[in-house]
């Protein structure tokens, strides 16, 4: 999944990729999120795709599905990522 366009929602992360700072992420285009389980990060990425798809859409916007089992972890990830 190409995340670059979706990262506009997370300014701090986007700056790791396009900023002029001397971050290792600028060279590798990779960020490690050790605090976020992969299944939660996958759902975050799915939300970015959903957000891009339905922002300014004239069609009916479906509800974004969130399983009760990951709701708390997703909330914590959103807080951590400031989104």
PDB file as gemmi writes it, atoms N, CA and C in Angstrom:
CRYST1    1.000    1.000    1.000  90.00  90.00  90.00 P 1                      
ATOM      1  N   UNK A   1       0.841  -1.173   0.000  1.00  0.00           N  
ATOM      2  CA  UNK A   1       0.000   0.000   0.000  1.00  0.00           C  
ATOM      3  C   UNK A   1       0.889   1.241   0.000  1.00  0.00           C  
ATOM      4  N   UNK A   2       0.633   2.174  -0.881  1.00  0.00           N  
ATOM      5  CA  UNK A   2       1.390   3.411  -0.912  1.00  0.00           C  
ATOM      6  C   UNK A   2       0.811   4.357   0.126  1.00  0.00           C  
ATOM      7  N   UNK A   3       1.656   4.731   1.073  1.00  0.00           N  
ATOM      8  CA  UNK A   3       1.192   5.549   2.180  1.00  0.00           C  
ATOM      9  C   UNK A   3       1.459   7.032   2.008  1.00  0.00           C  
ATOM     10  N   UNK A   4       2.309   7.425   1.075  1.00  0.00           N  
ATOM     11  CA  UNK A   4       2.741   8.816   1.006  1.00  0.00           C  
ATOM     12  C   UNK A   4       1.566   9.781   0.987  1.00  0.00           C  
ATOM     13  N   UNK A   5       0.580   9.577   0.113  1.00  0.00           N  
ATOM     14  CA  UNK A   5      -0.573  10.477   0.042  1.00  0.00           C  
ATOM     15  C   UNK A   5      -1.403  10.448   1.304  1.00  0.00           C  
ATOM     16  N   UNK A   6      -1.450   9.314   1.953  1.00  0.00           N  
ATOM     17  CA  UNK A   6      -2.241   9.162   3.163  1.00  0.00           C  
ATOM     18  C   UNK A   6      -1.559   9.793   4.371  1.00  0.00           C  
ATOM     19  N   UNK A   7      -0.259   9.990   4.295  1.00  0.00           N  
ATOM     20  CA  UNK A   7       0.477  10.559   5.417  1.00  0.00           C  
ATOM     21  C   UNK A   7       0.213  12.042   5.597  1.00  0.00           C  
ATOM     22  N   UNK A   8      -0.467  12.668   4.647  1.00  0.00           N  
ATOM     23  CA  UNK A   8      -0.801  14.066   4.820  1.00  0.00           C  
ATOM     24  C   UNK A   8      -1.639  14.283   6.077  1.00  0.00           C  
ATOM     25  N   UNK A   9      -2.276  13.236   6.567  1.00  0.00           N  
ATOM     26  CA  UNK A   9      -3.087  13.343   7.771  1.00  0.00           C  
ATOM     27  C   UNK A   9      -2.240  13.305   9.025  1.00  0.00           C  
ATOM     28  N   UNK A  10      -1.009  12.941   8.909  1.00  0.00           N  
ATOM     29  CA  UNK A  10      -0.095  12.882  10.049  1.00  0.00           C  
ATOM     30  C   UNK A  10       1.139  13.709   9.721  1.00  0.00           C  
ATOM     31  N   UNK A  11       1.064  14.988   9.986  1.00  0.00           N  
ATOM     32  CA  UNK A  11       2.123  15.911   9.586  1.00  0.00           C  
ATOM     33  C   UNK A  11       3.497  15.504  10.121  1.00  0.00           C  
ATOM     34  N   UNK A  12       3.562  15.050  11.359  1.00  0.00           N  
ATOM     35  CA  UNK A  12       4.860  14.682  11.922  1.00  0.00           C  
ATOM     36  C   UNK A  12       5.484  13.516  11.169  1.00  0.00           C  
ATOM     37  N   UNK A  13       4.673  12.519  10.825  1.00  0.00           N  
ATOM     38  CA  UNK A  13       5.188  11.373  10.079  1.00  0.00           C  
ATOM     39  C   UNK A  13       5.548  11.778   8.660  1.00  0.00           C  
ATOM     40  N   UNK A  14       4.722  12.601   8.036  1.00  0.00           N  
ATOM     41  CA  UNK A  14       4.987  13.036   6.669  1.00  0.00           C  
ATOM     42  C   UNK A  14       6.328  13.757   6.596  1.00  0.00           C  
ATOM     43  N   UNK A  15       6.624  14.553   7.605  1.00  0.00           N  
ATOM     44  CA  UNK A  15       7.878  15.291   7.607  1.00  0.00           C  
ATOM     45  C   UNK A  15       9.085  14.359   7.715  1.00  0.00           C  
ATOM     46  N   UNK A  16       8.915  13.178   8.276  1.00  0.00           N  
ATOM     47  CA  UNK A  16      10.021  12.219   8.307  1.00  0.00           C  
ATOM     48  C   UNK A  16      10.424  11.805   6.905  1.00  0.00           C  
ATOM     49  N   UNK A  17       9.448  11.771   5.991  1.00  0.00           N  
ATOM     50  CA  UNK A  17       9.736  11.350   4.630  1.00  0.00           C  
ATOM     51  C   UNK A  17      10.146  12.496   3.719  1.00  0.00           C  
ATOM     52  N   UNK A  18       9.576  13.670   3.897  1.00  0.00           N  
ATOM     53  CA  UNK A  18       9.835  14.754   2.958  1.00  0.00           C  
ATOM     54  C   UNK A  18      10.596  15.919   3.583  1.00  0.00           C  
ATOM     55  N   UNK A  19      10.803  15.887   4.885  1.00  0.00           N  
ATOM     56  CA  UNK A  19      11.492  16.980   5.561  1.00  0.00           C  
ATOM     57  C   UNK A  19      12.964  17.032   5.213  1.00  0.00           C  
ATOM     58  N   UNK A  20      13.570  18.121   5.569  1.00  0.00           N  
ATOM     59  CA  UNK A  20      14.990  18.293   5.262  1.00  0.00           C  
ATOM     60  C   UNK A  20      15.881  17.824   6.411  1.00  0.00           C  
ATOM     61  N   UNK A  21      15.283  17.273   7.463  1.00  0.00           N  
ATOM     62  CA  UNK A  21      16.057  16.823   8.615  1.00  0.00           C  
ATOM     63  C   UNK A  21      16.947  15.634   8.288  1.00  0.00           C  
ATOM     64  N   UNK A  22      17.832  15.344   9.196  1.00  0.00           N  
ATOM     65  CA  UNK A  22      18.783  14.245   9.011  1.00  0.00           C  
ATOM     66  C   UNK A  22      18.271  12.980   9.697  1.00  0.00           C  
ATOM     67  N   UNK A  23      17.092  12.550   9.330  1.00  0.00           N  
ATOM     68  CA  UNK A  23      16.498  11.348   9.902  1.00  0.00           C  
ATOM     69  C   UNK A  23      16.838  10.146   9.029  1.00  0.00           C  
ATOM     70  N   UNK A  24      17.062   9.021   9.658  1.00  0.00           N  
ATOM     71  CA  UNK A  24      17.320   7.786   8.908  1.00  0.00           C  
ATOM     72  C   UNK A  24      16.140   7.431   8.024  1.00  0.00           C  
ATOM     73  N   UNK A  25      14.932   7.803   8.467  1.00  0.00           N  
ATOM     74  CA  UNK A  25      13.726   7.501   7.700  1.00  0.00           C  
ATOM     75  C   UNK A  25      13.747   8.171   6.322  1.00  0.00           C  
ATOM     76  N   UNK A  26      14.456   9.304   6.195  1.00  0.00           N  
ATOM     77  CA  UNK A  26      14.561   9.975   4.902  1.00  0.00           C  
ATOM     78  C   UNK A  26      15.286   9.103   3.890  1.00  0.00           C  
ATOM     79  N   UNK A  27      16.229   8.309   4.341  1.00  0.00           N  
ATOM     80  CA  UNK A  27      17.016   7.475   3.441  1.00  0.00           C  
ATOM     81  C   UNK A  27      16.342   6.144   3.145  1.00  0.00           C  
ATOM     82  N   UNK A  28      15.627   5.596   4.116  1.00  0.00           N  
ATOM     83  CA  UNK A  28      15.055   4.264   3.959  1.00  0.00           C  
ATOM     84  C   UNK A  28      13.570   4.263   3.603  1.00  0.00           C  
ATOM     85  N   UNK A  29      12.882   5.396   3.770  1.00  0.00           N  
ATOM     86  CA  UNK A  29      11.427   5.457   3.593  1.00  0.00           C  
ATOM     87  C   UNK A  29      10.727   4.409   4.457  1.00  0.00           C  
ATOM     88  N   UNK A  30      11.237   4.219   5.650  1.00  0.00           N  
ATOM     89  CA  UNK A  30      10.696   3.217   6.557  1.00  0.00           C  
ATOM     90  C   UNK A  30      10.637   3.789   7.968  1.00  0.00           C  
ATOM     91  N   UNK A  31       9.509   3.560   8.631  1.00  0.00           N  
ATOM     92  CA  UNK A  31       9.351   3.962  10.020  1.00  0.00           C  
ATOM     93  C   UNK A  31       8.942   2.725  10.799  1.00  0.00           C  
ATOM     94  N   UNK A  32       9.560   2.506  11.942  1.00  0.00           N  
ATOM     95  CA  UNK A  32       9.198   1.388  12.801  1.00  0.00           C  
ATOM     96  C   UNK A  32       8.338   1.899  13.943  1.00  0.00           C  
ATOM     97  N   UNK A  33       7.194   1.263  14.129  1.00  0.00           N  
ATOM     98  CA  UNK A  33       6.300   1.597  15.229  1.00  0.00           C  
ATOM     99  C   UNK A  33       6.271   0.416  16.187  1.00  0.00           C  
ATOM    100  N   UNK A  34       7.214   0.372  17.069  1.00  0.00           N  
ATOM    101  CA  UNK A  34       7.298  -0.751  18.004  1.00  0.00           C  
ATOM    102  C   UNK A  34       6.159  -0.731  19.018  1.00  0.00           C  
ATOM    103  N   UNK A  35       5.554   0.439  19.233  1.00  0.00           N  
ATOM    104  CA  UNK A  35       4.482   0.578  20.210  1.00  0.00           C  
ATOM    105  C   UNK A  35       3.122   0.141  19.668  1.00  0.00           C  
ATOM    106  N   UNK A  36       3.021  -0.052  18.359  1.00  0.00           N  
ATOM    107  CA  UNK A  36       1.727  -0.355  17.737  1.00  0.00           C  
ATOM    108  C   UNK A  36       1.781  -1.741  17.110  1.00  0.00           C  
ATOM    109  N   UNK A  37       0.887  -2.639  17.535  1.00  0.00           N  
ATOM    110  CA  UNK A  37       0.840  -3.977  16.926  1.00  0.00           C  
ATOM    111  C   UNK A  37       0.503  -3.884  15.435  1.00  0.00           C  
ATOM    112  N   UNK A  38       1.014  -4.823  14.664  1.00  0.00           N  
ATOM    113  CA  UNK A  38       0.840  -4.772  13.209  1.00  0.00           C  
ATOM    114  C   UNK A  38      -0.623  -4.812  12.789  1.00  0.00           C  
ATOM    115  N   UNK A  39      -1.467  -5.576  13.482  1.00  0.00           N  
ATOM    116  CA  UNK A  39      -2.875  -5.639  13.093  1.00  0.00           C  
ATOM    117  C   UNK A  39      -3.580  -4.304  13.334  1.00  0.00           C  
ATOM    118  N   UNK A  40      -3.115  -3.534  14.311  1.00  0.00           N  
ATOM    119  CA  UNK A  40      -3.685  -2.209  14.575  1.00  0.00           C  
ATOM    120  C   UNK A  40      -3.168  -1.215  13.542  1.00  0.00           C  
ATOM    121  N   UNK A  41      -1.881  -1.272  13.243  1.00  0.00           N  
ATOM    122  CA  UNK A  41      -1.316  -0.378  12.236  1.00  0.00           C  
ATOM    123  C   UNK A  41      -1.938  -0.635  10.870  1.00  0.00           C  
ATOM    124  N   UNK A  42      -2.244  -1.881  10.576  1.00  0.00           N  
ATOM    125  CA  UNK A  42      -2.923  -2.207   9.323  1.00  0.00           C  
ATOM    126  C   UNK A  42      -4.291  -1.511   9.267  1.00  0.00           C  
ATOM    127  N   UNK A  43      -5.017  -1.510  10.380  1.00  0.00           N  
ATOM    128  CA  UNK A  43      -6.324  -0.859  10.416  1.00  0.00           C  
ATOM    129  C   UNK A  43      -6.178   0.654  10.273  1.00  0.00           C  
ATOM    130  N   UNK A  44      -5.130   1.222  10.846  1.00  0.00           N  
ATOM    131  CA  UNK A  44      -4.852   2.649  10.692  1.00  0.00           C  
ATOM    132  C   UNK A  44      -4.639   2.975   9.210  1.00  0.00           C  
ATOM    133  N   UNK A  45      -3.859   2.157   8.528  1.00  0.00           N  
ATOM    134  CA  UNK A  45      -3.612   2.357   7.093  1.00  0.00           C  
ATOM    135  C   UNK A  45      -4.901   2.203   6.285  1.00  0.00           C  
ATOM    136  N   UNK A  46      -5.730   1.263   6.685  1.00  0.00           N  
ATOM    137  CA  UNK A  46      -7.018   1.096   6.015  1.00  0.00           C  
ATOM    138  C   UNK A  46      -7.881   2.347   6.196  1.00  0.00           C  
ATOM    139  N   UNK A  47      -7.792   2.960   7.385  1.00  0.00           N  
ATOM    140  CA  UNK A  47      -8.546   4.194   7.617  1.00  0.00           C  
ATOM    141  C   UNK A  47      -8.019   5.323   6.738  1.00  0.00           C  
ATOM    142  N   UNK A  48      -6.695   5.415   6.562  1.00  0.00           N  
ATOM    143  CA  UNK A  48      -6.144   6.441   5.675  1.00  0.00           C  
ATOM    144  C   UNK A  48      -6.722   6.283   4.265  1.00  0.00           C  
ATOM    145  N   UNK A  49      -6.784   5.051   3.790  1.00  0.00           N  
ATOM    146  CA  UNK A  49      -7.337   4.779   2.469  1.00  0.00           C  
ATOM    147  C   UNK A  49      -8.805   5.201   2.409  1.00  0.00           C  
ATOM    148  N   UNK A  50      -9.556   4.837   3.434  1.00  0.00           N  
ATOM    149  CA  UNK A  50     -10.968   5.217   3.546  1.00  0.00           C  
ATOM    150  C   UNK A  50     -11.108   6.734   3.538  1.00  0.00           C  
ATOM    151  N   UNK A  51     -10.296   7.417   4.331  1.00  0.00           N  
ATOM    152  CA  UNK A  51     -10.357   8.880   4.442  1.00  0.00           C  
ATOM    153  C   UNK A  51     -10.071   9.551   3.103  1.00  0.00           C  
ATOM    154  N   UNK A  52      -9.041   9.089   2.403  1.00  0.00           N  
ATOM    155  CA  UNK A  52      -8.712   9.657   1.093  1.00  0.00           C  
ATOM    156  C   UNK A  52      -9.845   9.406   0.101  1.00  0.00           C  
ATOM    157  N   UNK A  53     -10.395   8.205   0.141  1.00  0.00           N  
ATOM    158  CA  UNK A  53     -11.465   7.823  -0.794  1.00  0.00           C  
ATOM    159  C   UNK A  53     -12.713   8.672  -0.611  1.00  0.00           C  
ATOM    160  N   UNK A  54     -13.102   8.953   0.626  1.00  0.00           N  
ATOM    161  CA  UNK A  54     -14.391   9.594   0.877  1.00  0.00           C  
ATOM    162  C   UNK A  54     -14.321  11.075   1.234  1.00  0.00           C  
ATOM    163  N   UNK A  55     -13.137  11.644   1.347  1.00  0.00           N  
ATOM    164  CA  UNK A  55     -13.046  13.081   1.577  1.00  0.00           C  
ATOM    165  C   UNK A  55     -13.554  13.812   0.334  1.00  0.00           C  
ATOM    166  N   UNK A  56     -14.461  14.725   0.549  1.00  0.00           N  
ATOM    167  CA  UNK A  56     -15.095  15.509  -0.525  1.00  0.00           C  
ATOM    168  C   UNK A  56     -15.864  14.642  -1.514  1.00  0.00           C  
ATOM    169  N   UNK A  57     -16.321  13.487  -1.085  1.00  0.00           N  
ATOM    170  CA  UNK A  57     -17.081  12.592  -1.951  1.00  0.00           C  
ATOM    171  C   UNK A  57     -18.540  13.017  -1.985  1.00  0.00           C  
ATOM    172  N   UNK A  58     -19.143  12.907  -3.147  1.00  0.00           N  
ATOM    173  CA  UNK A  58     -20.566  13.233  -3.270  1.00  0.00           C  
ATOM    174  C   UNK A  58     -21.437  11.994  -3.068  1.00  0.00           C  
ATOM    175  N   UNK A  59     -20.795  10.835  -2.930  1.00  0.00           N  
ATOM    176  CA  UNK A  59     -21.546   9.608  -2.692  1.00  0.00           C  
ATOM    177  C   UNK A  59     -21.789   9.425  -1.199  1.00  0.00           C  
ATOM    178  N   UNK A  60     -22.693   8.516  -0.875  1.00  0.00           N  
ATOM    179  CA  UNK A  60     -22.959   8.232   0.529  1.00  0.00           C  
ATOM    180  C   UNK A  60     -21.722   7.600   1.159  1.00  0.00           C  
ATOM    181  N   UNK A  61     -21.350   8.082   2.324  1.00  0.00           N  
ATOM    182  CA  UNK A  61     -20.136   7.606   2.991  1.00  0.00           C  
ATOM    183  C   UNK A  61     -20.512   6.461   3.929  1.00  0.00           C  
ATOM    184  N   UNK A  62     -19.949   5.273   3.661  1.00  0.00           N  
ATOM    185  CA  UNK A  62     -20.260   4.143   4.534  1.00  0.00           C  
ATOM    186  C   UNK A  62     -19.542   4.278   5.882  1.00  0.00           C  
ATOM    187  N   UNK A  63     -20.071   3.603   6.878  1.00  0.00           N  
ATOM    188  CA  UNK A  63     -19.434   3.604   8.187  1.00  0.00           C  
ATOM    189  C   UNK A  63     -18.117   2.839   8.095  1.00  0.00           C  
ATOM    190  N   UNK A  64     -17.086   3.356   8.748  1.00  0.00           N  
ATOM    191  CA  UNK A  64     -15.799   2.664   8.771  1.00  0.00           C  
ATOM    192  C   UNK A  64     -15.884   1.561   9.816  1.00  0.00           C  
ATOM    193  N   UNK A  65     -15.652   0.311   9.411  1.00  0.00           N  
ATOM    194  CA  UNK A  65     -15.821  -0.800  10.362  1.00  0.00           C  
ATOM    195  C   UNK A  65     -14.647  -0.918  11.342  1.00  0.00           C  
ATOM    196  N   UNK A  66     -14.991  -1.025  12.620  1.00  0.00           N  
ATOM    197  CA  UNK A  66     -13.985  -1.238  13.667  1.00  0.00           C  
ATOM    198  C   UNK A  66     -14.492  -2.359  14.556  1.00  0.00           C  
ATOM    199  N   UNK A  67     -13.743  -3.442  14.606  1.00  0.00           N  
ATOM    200  CA  UNK A  67     -14.112  -4.569  15.461  1.00  0.00           C  
ATOM    201  C   UNK A  67     -13.918  -4.186  16.923  1.00  0.00           C  
ATOM    202  N   UNK A  68     -14.850  -4.602  17.746  1.00  0.00           N  
ATOM    203  CA  UNK A  68     -14.784  -4.290  19.177  1.00  0.00           C  
ATOM    204  C   UNK A  68     -13.482  -4.778  19.802  1.00  0.00           C  
ATOM    205  N   UNK A  69     -12.943  -5.884  19.278  1.00  0.00           N  
ATOM    206  CA  UNK A  69     -11.725  -6.473  19.841  1.00  0.00           C  
ATOM    207  C   UNK A  69     -10.505  -5.569  19.725  1.00  0.00           C  
ATOM    208  N   UNK A  70     -10.489  -4.676  18.724  1.00  0.00           N  
ATOM    209  CA  UNK A  70      -9.303  -3.816  18.555  1.00  0.00           C  
ATOM    210  C   UNK A  70      -9.614  -2.351  18.825  1.00  0.00           C  
ATOM    211  N   UNK A  71     -10.820  -2.037  19.240  1.00  0.00           N  
ATOM    212  CA  UNK A  71     -11.216  -0.642  19.418  1.00  0.00           C  
ATOM    213  C   UNK A  71     -10.300   0.109  20.392  1.00  0.00           C  
ATOM    214  N   UNK A  72     -10.008  -0.489  21.527  1.00  0.00           N  
ATOM    215  CA  UNK A  72      -9.156   0.179  22.506  1.00  0.00           C  
ATOM    216  C   UNK A  72      -7.737   0.356  21.974  1.00  0.00           C  
ATOM    217  N   UNK A  73      -7.184  -0.682  21.354  1.00  0.00           N  
ATOM    218  CA  UNK A  73      -5.831  -0.579  20.786  1.00  0.00           C  
ATOM    219  C   UNK A  73      -5.791   0.474  19.678  1.00  0.00           C  
ATOM    220  N   UNK A  74      -6.847   0.554  18.895  1.00  0.00           N  
ATOM    221  CA  UNK A  74      -6.925   1.537  17.814  1.00  0.00           C  
ATOM    222  C   UNK A  74      -7.006   2.958  18.376  1.00  0.00           C  
ATOM    223  N   UNK A  75      -7.763   3.122  19.438  1.00  0.00           N  
ATOM    224  CA  UNK A  75      -7.842   4.424  20.102  1.00  0.00           C  
ATOM    225  C   UNK A  75      -6.479   4.840  20.648  1.00  0.00           C  
ATOM    226  N   UNK A  76      -5.774   3.903  21.246  1.00  0.00           N  
ATOM    227  CA  UNK A  76      -4.434   4.192  21.777  1.00  0.00           C  
ATOM    228  C   UNK A  76      -3.463   4.529  20.647  1.00  0.00           C  
ATOM    229  N   UNK A  77      -3.562   3.826  19.527  1.00  0.00           N  
ATOM    230  CA  UNK A  77      -2.696   4.112  18.374  1.00  0.00           C  
ATOM    231  C   UNK A  77      -3.013   5.497  17.813  1.00  0.00           C  
ATOM    232  N   UNK A  78      -4.290   5.827  17.709  1.00  0.00           N  
ATOM    233  CA  UNK A  78      -4.683   7.149  17.203  1.00  0.00           C  
ATOM    234  C   UNK A  78      -4.145   8.245  18.115  1.00  0.00           C  
ATOM    235  N   UNK A  79      -4.197   8.019  19.406  1.00  0.00           N  
ATOM    236  CA  UNK A  79      -3.652   8.984  20.355  1.00  0.00           C  
ATOM    237  C   UNK A  79      -2.138   9.094  20.183  1.00  0.00           C  
ATOM    238  N   UNK A  80      -1.452   7.976  20.066  1.00  0.00           N  
ATOM    239  CA  UNK A  80      -0.006   7.962  19.884  1.00  0.00           C  
ATOM    240  C   UNK A  80       0.399   8.678  18.593  1.00  0.00           C  
ATOM    241  N   UNK A  81      -0.368   8.427  17.514  1.00  0.00           N  
ATOM    242  CA  UNK A  81      -0.059   9.016  16.213  1.00  0.00           C  
ATOM    243  C   UNK A  81      -0.616  10.424  16.055  1.00  0.00           C  
ATOM    244  N   UNK A  82      -1.389  10.869  17.048  1.00  0.00           N  
ATOM    245  CA  UNK A  82      -1.995  12.203  17.036  1.00  0.00           C  
ATOM    246  C   UNK A  82      -2.912  12.390  15.838  1.00  0.00           C  
ATOM    247  N   UNK A  83      -3.769  11.393  15.617  1.00  0.00           N  
ATOM    248  CA  UNK A  83      -4.727  11.500  14.511  1.00  0.00           C  
ATOM    249  C   UNK A  83      -6.120  11.139  14.972  1.00  0.00           C  
TER     250      UNK A  83                                                      
END                                                                             
